[in-house]
CSV table of C-alpha atoms and ligand atoms in Angstrom, one decimal:
chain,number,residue,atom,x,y,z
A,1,UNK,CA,26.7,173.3,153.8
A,2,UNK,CA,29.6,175.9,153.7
A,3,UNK,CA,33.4,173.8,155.2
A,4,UNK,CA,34.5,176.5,157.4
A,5,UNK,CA,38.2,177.0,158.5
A,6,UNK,CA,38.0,174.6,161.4
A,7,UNK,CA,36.7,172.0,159.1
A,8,UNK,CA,39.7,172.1,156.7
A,9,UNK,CA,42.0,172.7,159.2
A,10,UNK,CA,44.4,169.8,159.0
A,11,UNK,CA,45.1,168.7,163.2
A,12,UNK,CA,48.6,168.7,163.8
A,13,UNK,CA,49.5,167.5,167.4
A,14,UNK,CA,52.9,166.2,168.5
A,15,UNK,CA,54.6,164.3,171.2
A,16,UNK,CA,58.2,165.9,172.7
A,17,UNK,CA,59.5,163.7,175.4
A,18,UNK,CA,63.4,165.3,176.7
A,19,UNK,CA,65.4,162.0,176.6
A,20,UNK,CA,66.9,162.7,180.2
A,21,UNK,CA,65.3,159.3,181.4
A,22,UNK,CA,63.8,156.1,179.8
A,23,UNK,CA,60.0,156.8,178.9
A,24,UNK,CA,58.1,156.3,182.2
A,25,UNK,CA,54.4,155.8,182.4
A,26,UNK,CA,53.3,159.4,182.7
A,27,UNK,CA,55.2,160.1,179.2
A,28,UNK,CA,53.3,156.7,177.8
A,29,UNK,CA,50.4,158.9,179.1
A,30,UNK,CA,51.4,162.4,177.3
A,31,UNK,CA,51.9,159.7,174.0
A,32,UNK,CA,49.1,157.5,173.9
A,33,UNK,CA,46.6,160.9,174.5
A,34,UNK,CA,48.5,162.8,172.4
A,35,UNK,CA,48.5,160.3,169.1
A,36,UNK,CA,44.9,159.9,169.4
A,37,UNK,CA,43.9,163.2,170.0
A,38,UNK,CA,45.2,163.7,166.5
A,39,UNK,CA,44.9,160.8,165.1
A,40,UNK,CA,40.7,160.7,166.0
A,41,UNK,CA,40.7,163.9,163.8
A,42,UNK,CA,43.0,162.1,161.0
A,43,UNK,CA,45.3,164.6,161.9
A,44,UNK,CA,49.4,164.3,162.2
A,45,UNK,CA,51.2,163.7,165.4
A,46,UNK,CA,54.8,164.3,165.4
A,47,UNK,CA,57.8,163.1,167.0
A,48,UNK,CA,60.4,166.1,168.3
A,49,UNK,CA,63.2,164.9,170.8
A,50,UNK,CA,63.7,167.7,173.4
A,51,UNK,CA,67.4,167.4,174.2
A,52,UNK,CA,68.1,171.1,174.3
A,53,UNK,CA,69.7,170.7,177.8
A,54,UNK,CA,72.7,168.3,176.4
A,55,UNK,CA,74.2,167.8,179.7
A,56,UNK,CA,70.8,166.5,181.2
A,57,UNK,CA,70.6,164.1,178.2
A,58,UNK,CA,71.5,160.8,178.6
A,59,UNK,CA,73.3,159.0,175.8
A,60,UNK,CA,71.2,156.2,174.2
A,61,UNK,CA,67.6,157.2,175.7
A,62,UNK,CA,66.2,158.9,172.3
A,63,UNK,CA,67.2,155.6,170.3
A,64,UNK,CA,65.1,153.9,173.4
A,65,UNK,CA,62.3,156.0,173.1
A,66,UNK,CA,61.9,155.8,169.4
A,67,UNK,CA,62.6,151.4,169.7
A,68,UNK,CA,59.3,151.8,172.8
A,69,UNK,CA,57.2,154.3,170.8
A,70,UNK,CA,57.0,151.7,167.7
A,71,UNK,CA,56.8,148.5,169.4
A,72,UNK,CA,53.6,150.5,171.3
A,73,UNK,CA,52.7,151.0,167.8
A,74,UNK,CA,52.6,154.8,168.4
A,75,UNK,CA,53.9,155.8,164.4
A,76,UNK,CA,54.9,159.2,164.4
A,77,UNK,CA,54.5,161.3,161.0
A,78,UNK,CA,57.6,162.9,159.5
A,79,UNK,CA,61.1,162.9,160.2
A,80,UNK,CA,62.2,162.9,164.3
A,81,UNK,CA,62.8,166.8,164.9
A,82,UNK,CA,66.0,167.3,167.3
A,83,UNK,CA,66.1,170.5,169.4
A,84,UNK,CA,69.7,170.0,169.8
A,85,UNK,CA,70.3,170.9,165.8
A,86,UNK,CA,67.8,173.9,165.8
A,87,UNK,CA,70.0,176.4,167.7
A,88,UNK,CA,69.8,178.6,164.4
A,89,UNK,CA,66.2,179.0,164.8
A,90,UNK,CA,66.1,180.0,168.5
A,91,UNK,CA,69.1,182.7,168.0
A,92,UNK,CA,66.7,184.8,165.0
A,93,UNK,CA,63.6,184.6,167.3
A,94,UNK,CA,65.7,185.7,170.5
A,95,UNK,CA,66.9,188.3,168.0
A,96,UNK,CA,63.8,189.5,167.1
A,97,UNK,CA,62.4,189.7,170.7
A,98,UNK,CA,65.7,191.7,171.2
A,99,UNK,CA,65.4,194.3,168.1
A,100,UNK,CA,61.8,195.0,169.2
A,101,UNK,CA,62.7,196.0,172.8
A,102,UNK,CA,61.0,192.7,173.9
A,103,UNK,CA,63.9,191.2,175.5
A,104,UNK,CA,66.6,192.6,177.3
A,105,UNK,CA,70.0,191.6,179.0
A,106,UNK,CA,70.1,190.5,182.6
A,107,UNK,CA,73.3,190.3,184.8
A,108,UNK,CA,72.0,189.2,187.9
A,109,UNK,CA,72.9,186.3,189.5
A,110,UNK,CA,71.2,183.4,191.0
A,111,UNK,CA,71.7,184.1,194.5
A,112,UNK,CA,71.1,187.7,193.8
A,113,UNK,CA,67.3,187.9,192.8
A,114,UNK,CA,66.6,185.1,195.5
A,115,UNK,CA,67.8,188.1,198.1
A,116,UNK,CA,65.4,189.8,196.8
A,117,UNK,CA,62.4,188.6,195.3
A,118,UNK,CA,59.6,187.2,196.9
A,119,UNK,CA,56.6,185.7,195.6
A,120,UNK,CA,54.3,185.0,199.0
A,121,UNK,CA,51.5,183.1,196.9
A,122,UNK,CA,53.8,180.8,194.8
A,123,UNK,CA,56.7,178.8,195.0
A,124,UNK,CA,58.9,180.3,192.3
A,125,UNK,CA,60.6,183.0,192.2
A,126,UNK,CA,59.6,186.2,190.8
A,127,UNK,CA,62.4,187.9,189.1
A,128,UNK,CA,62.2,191.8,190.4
A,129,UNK,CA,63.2,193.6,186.9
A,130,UNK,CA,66.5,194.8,188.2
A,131,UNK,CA,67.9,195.0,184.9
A,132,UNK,CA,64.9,195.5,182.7
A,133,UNK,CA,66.0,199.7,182.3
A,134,UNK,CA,69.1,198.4,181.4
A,135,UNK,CA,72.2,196.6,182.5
A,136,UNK,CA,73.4,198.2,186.0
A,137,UNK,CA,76.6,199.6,186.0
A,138,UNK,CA,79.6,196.8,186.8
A,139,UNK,CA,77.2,194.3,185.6
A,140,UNK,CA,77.8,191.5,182.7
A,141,UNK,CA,75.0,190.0,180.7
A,142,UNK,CA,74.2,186.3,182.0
A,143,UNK,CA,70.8,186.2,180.6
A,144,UNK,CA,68.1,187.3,178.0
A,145,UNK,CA,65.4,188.1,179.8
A,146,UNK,CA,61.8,188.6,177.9
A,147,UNK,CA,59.4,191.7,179.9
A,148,UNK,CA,56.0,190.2,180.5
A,149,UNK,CA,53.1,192.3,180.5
A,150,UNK,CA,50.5,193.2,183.5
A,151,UNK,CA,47.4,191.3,181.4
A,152,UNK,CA,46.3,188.0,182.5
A,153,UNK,CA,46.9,185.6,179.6
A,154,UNK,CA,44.0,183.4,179.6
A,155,UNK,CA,43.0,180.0,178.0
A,156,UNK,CA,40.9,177.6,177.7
A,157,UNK,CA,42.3,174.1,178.3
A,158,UNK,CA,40.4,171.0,176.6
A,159,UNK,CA,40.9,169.3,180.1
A,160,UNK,CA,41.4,171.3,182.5
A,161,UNK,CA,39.2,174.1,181.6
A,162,UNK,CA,39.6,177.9,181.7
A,163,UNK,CA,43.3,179.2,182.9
A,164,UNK,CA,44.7,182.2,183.7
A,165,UNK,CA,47.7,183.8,185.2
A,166,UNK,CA,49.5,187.2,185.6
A,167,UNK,CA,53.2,186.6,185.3
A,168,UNK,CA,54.2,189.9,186.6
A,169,UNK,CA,53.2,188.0,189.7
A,170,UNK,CA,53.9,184.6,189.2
A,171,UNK,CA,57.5,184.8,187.6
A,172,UNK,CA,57.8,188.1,186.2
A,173,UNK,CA,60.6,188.6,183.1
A,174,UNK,CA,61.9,185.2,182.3
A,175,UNK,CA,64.6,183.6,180.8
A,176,UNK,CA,65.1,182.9,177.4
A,177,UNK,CA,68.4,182.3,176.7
A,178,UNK,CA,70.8,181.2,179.9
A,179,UNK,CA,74.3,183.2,180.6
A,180,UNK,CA,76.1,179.4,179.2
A,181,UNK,CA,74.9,179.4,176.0
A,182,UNK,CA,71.4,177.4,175.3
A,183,UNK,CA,68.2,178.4,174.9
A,184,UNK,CA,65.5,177.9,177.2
A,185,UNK,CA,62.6,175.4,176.6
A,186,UNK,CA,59.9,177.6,176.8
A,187,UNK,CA,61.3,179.8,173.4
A,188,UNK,CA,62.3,176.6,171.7
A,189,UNK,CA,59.3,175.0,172.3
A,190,UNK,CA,56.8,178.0,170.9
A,191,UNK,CA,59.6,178.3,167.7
A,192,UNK,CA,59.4,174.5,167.1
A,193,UNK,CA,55.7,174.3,167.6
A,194,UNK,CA,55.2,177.2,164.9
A,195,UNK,CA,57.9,176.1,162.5
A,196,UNK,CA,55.8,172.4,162.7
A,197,UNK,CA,52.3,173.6,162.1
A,198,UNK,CA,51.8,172.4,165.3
A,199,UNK,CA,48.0,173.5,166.2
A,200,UNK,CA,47.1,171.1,169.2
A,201,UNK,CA,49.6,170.6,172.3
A,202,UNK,CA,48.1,167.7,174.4
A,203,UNK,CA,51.1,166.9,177.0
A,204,UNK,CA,51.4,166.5,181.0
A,205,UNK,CA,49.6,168.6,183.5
A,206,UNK,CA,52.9,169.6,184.9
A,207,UNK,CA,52.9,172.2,182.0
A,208,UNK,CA,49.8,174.0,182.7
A,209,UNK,CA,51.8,176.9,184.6
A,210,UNK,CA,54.3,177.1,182.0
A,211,UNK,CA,51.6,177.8,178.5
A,212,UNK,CA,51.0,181.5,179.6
A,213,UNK,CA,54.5,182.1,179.3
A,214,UNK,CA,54.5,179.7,175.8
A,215,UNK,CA,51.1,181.6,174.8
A,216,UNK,CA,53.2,185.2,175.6
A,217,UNK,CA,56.3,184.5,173.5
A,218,UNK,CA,53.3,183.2,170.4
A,219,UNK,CA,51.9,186.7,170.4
A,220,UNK,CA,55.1,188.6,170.9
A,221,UNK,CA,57.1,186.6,168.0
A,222,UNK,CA,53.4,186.7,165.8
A,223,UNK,CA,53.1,182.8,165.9
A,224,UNK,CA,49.5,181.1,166.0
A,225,UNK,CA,48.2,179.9,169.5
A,226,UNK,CA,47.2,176.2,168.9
A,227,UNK,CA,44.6,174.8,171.3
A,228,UNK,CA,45.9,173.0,174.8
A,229,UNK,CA,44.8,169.8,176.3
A,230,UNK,CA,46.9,169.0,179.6
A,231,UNK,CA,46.5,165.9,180.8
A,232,UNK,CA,46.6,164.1,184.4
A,233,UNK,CA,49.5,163.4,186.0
A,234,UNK,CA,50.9,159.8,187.2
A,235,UNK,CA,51.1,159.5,190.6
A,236,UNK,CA,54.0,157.7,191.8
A,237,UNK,CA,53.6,155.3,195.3
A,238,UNK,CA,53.3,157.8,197.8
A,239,UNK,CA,51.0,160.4,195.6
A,240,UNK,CA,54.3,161.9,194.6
A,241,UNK,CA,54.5,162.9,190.9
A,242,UNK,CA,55.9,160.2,188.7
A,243,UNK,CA,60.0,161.4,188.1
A,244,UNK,CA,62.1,160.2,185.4
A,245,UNK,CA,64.6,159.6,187.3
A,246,UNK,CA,62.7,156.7,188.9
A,247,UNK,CA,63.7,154.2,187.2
A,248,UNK,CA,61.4,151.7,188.9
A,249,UNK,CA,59.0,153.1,186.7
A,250,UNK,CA,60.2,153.4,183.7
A,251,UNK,CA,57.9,151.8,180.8
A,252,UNK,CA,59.9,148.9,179.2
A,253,UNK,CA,61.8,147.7,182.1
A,254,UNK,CA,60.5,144.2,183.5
A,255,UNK,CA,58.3,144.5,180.6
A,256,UNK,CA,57.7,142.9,177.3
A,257,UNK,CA,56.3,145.4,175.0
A,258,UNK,CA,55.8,142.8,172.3
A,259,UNK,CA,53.5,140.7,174.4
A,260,UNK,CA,52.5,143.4,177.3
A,261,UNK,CA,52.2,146.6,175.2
A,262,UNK,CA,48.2,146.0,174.3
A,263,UNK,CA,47.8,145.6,177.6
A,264,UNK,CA,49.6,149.0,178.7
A,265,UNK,CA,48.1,150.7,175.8
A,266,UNK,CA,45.0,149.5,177.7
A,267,UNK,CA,45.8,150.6,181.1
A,268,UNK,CA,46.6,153.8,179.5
A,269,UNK,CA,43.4,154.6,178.4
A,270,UNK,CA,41.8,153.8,181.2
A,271,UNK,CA,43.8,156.2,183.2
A,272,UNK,CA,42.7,158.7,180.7
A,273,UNK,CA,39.0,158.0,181.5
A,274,UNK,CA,38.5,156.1,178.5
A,275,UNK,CA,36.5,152.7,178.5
A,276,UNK,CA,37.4,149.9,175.9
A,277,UNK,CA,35.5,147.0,176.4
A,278,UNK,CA,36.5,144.0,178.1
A,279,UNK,CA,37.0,142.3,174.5
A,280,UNK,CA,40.2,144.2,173.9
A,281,UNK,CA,41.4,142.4,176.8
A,282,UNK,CA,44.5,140.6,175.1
A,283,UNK,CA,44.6,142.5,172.0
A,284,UNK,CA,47.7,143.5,170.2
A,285,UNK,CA,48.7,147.5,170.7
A,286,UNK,CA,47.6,148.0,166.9
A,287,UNK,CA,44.2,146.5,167.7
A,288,UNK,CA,43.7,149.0,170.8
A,289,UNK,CA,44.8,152.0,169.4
A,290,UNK,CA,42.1,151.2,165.9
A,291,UNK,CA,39.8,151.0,169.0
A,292,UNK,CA,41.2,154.5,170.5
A,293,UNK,CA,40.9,156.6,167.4
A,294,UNK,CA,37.5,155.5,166.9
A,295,UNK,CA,36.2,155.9,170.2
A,296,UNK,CA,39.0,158.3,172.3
A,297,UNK,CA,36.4,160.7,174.4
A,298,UNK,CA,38.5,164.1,175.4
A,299,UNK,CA,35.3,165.1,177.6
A,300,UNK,CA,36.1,161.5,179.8
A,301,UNK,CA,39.6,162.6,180.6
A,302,UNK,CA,39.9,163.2,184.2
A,303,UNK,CA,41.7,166.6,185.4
A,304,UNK,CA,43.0,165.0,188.9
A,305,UNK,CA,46.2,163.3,189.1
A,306,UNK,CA,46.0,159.8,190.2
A,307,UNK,CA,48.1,156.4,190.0
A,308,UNK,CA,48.2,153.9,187.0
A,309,UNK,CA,46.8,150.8,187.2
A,310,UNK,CA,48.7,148.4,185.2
B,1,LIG,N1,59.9,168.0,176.9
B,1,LIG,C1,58.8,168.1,177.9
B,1,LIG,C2,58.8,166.9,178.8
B,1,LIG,O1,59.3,165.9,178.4
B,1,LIG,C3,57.5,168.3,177.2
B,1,LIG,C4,57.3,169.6,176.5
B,1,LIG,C5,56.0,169.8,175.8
B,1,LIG,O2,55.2,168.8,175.5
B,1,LIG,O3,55.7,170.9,175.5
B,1,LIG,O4,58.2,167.0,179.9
């Protein structure tokens, strides 16, 4: 039989926790589903730290996350890939998006566009293109701004099925580069992705909304889409979604991942909808993840958020 493309395809997934918080058990989720989603197709899965916001980050918590990853036994391929150094990389793209007309310079403020736009079906805002024919008179850039299209972008998500938004209605022209300097996530993240080879994104369901705007900037910058798998969310005590800043959560504390982390690999997958059998009970995390690459079901994974049993 002929290999086709998708057969030699190499699958190259990737983990990219922000180290603004210790590793809580929704990112031990995002990890554990996102390692074996490659690693079930002998693919890669890289490590990228996303501490693009310095202010947010919190000195220390990358070295932590790194120390908690390999005790889990969760090996990432290649060298750690730091946001924080790739500023070079997000100016040229903004540039492009600029030079084509794509994106444009905003002055507004904050408190201005909250005046005025309204969005009565969603809970963010919806930026009303003030400045999208050009800067108003009196006014100083503060933002770069990219102009979405009318189109729905649609997708089909591994988990959570078929997706699709209009952004002219759910946040309209959005940021890309903030008035103090850094780039926003969602163009670092679709420049990192490409630059990686990155070709499946399994992360949190919290970032469903956010991949029409990632799957926009792919076509407008000529970048490859890869295929999305969102996962369920944690559920914190009161249904609430899991936080990193709640530290009551967070994975190693109170825990000891050399003796406890099979048994949190195991909880893991059983949030995820997977089964092991009871045999694993007590097994190292090398042993169950062997087991999770073998048998790792994406069709079990459940799309509703719900609490972890560990
Ligand atoms: N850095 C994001 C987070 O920790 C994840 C981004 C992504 O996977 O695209 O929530």
């Amino acid at each position: 039989m002929k290999a086709t493309l998708a057969d030699t395809l190499q699958v190259v997934g990737r983990f990219a926790p922000s180290p603004t918080g210790p590793l809580h058990l929704g990112s031990l989720v995002a990890a554990v589903g996102s390692y074996l989603m490659a690693k079930r197709s002998r693919g890669l899965w890289l490590l990228r730290m996303e501490d693009l916001d310095l202010p947010r980050v919190v000195p220390g918590i990358a070295d932590d996350m790194l120390a908690t990853l390999e005790a889990l036994g969760l090996q990432w391929d290649g060298e750690v890939v730091y946001q924080s150094r790739r500023n070079e990389q997000y100016r040229e793209a903004a540039l492009e998006l600029r030079r084509h007309g794509l994106a444009y310079p905003c002055g507004c403020t904050r408190s201005e566009i909250a005046q005025i736009a309204s969005a009565p079906h969603h809970d963010a805002v919806v930026y009303p293109g003030l400045c999208r024919n050009g800067l108003p008179p009196g006014k100083t850039e503060r933002a770069l701004r990219v102009k979405v299209c009318d189109e729905a972008i649609c997708f089909d998500d591994c988990v959570m099925g078929s997706y699709r938004q209009e952004m002219s209605a759910s946040c309209g022209d959005f940021v890309i580069q903030r008035a103090d300097g850094p780039y926003a996530y969602h163009l670092a993240v679709v420049v990192d992705d490409a630059a990686s080879g990155v070709n499946q994104v399994v992360r949190g369901a919290d970032l469903l909304s956010s991949t029409p705007r990632q799957i926009y900037l792919q076509r407008l910058l000529r970048y490859p889409t890869p295929g999305y798998c969102h996962l369920p969310l944690v559920t914190g005590p009161q249904q609430t979604k899991l936080s990193k800043r709640d530290s009551a959560v967070s994975l190693a504390a109170g825990r000891d991942l050399a003796r406890d982390g099979g048994a949190l690999l195991l909880s893991a997958l059983r949030f995820l909808g997977q089964n092991p059998p009871p045999s694993l009970d007590g097994a190292s995390p090398r042993e169950v993840l062997l087991w999770g690459v073998s048998c790792f079901d994406p069709n079990s994974v459940p799309r509703d958020a719900g609490p972890f049993e560990g």
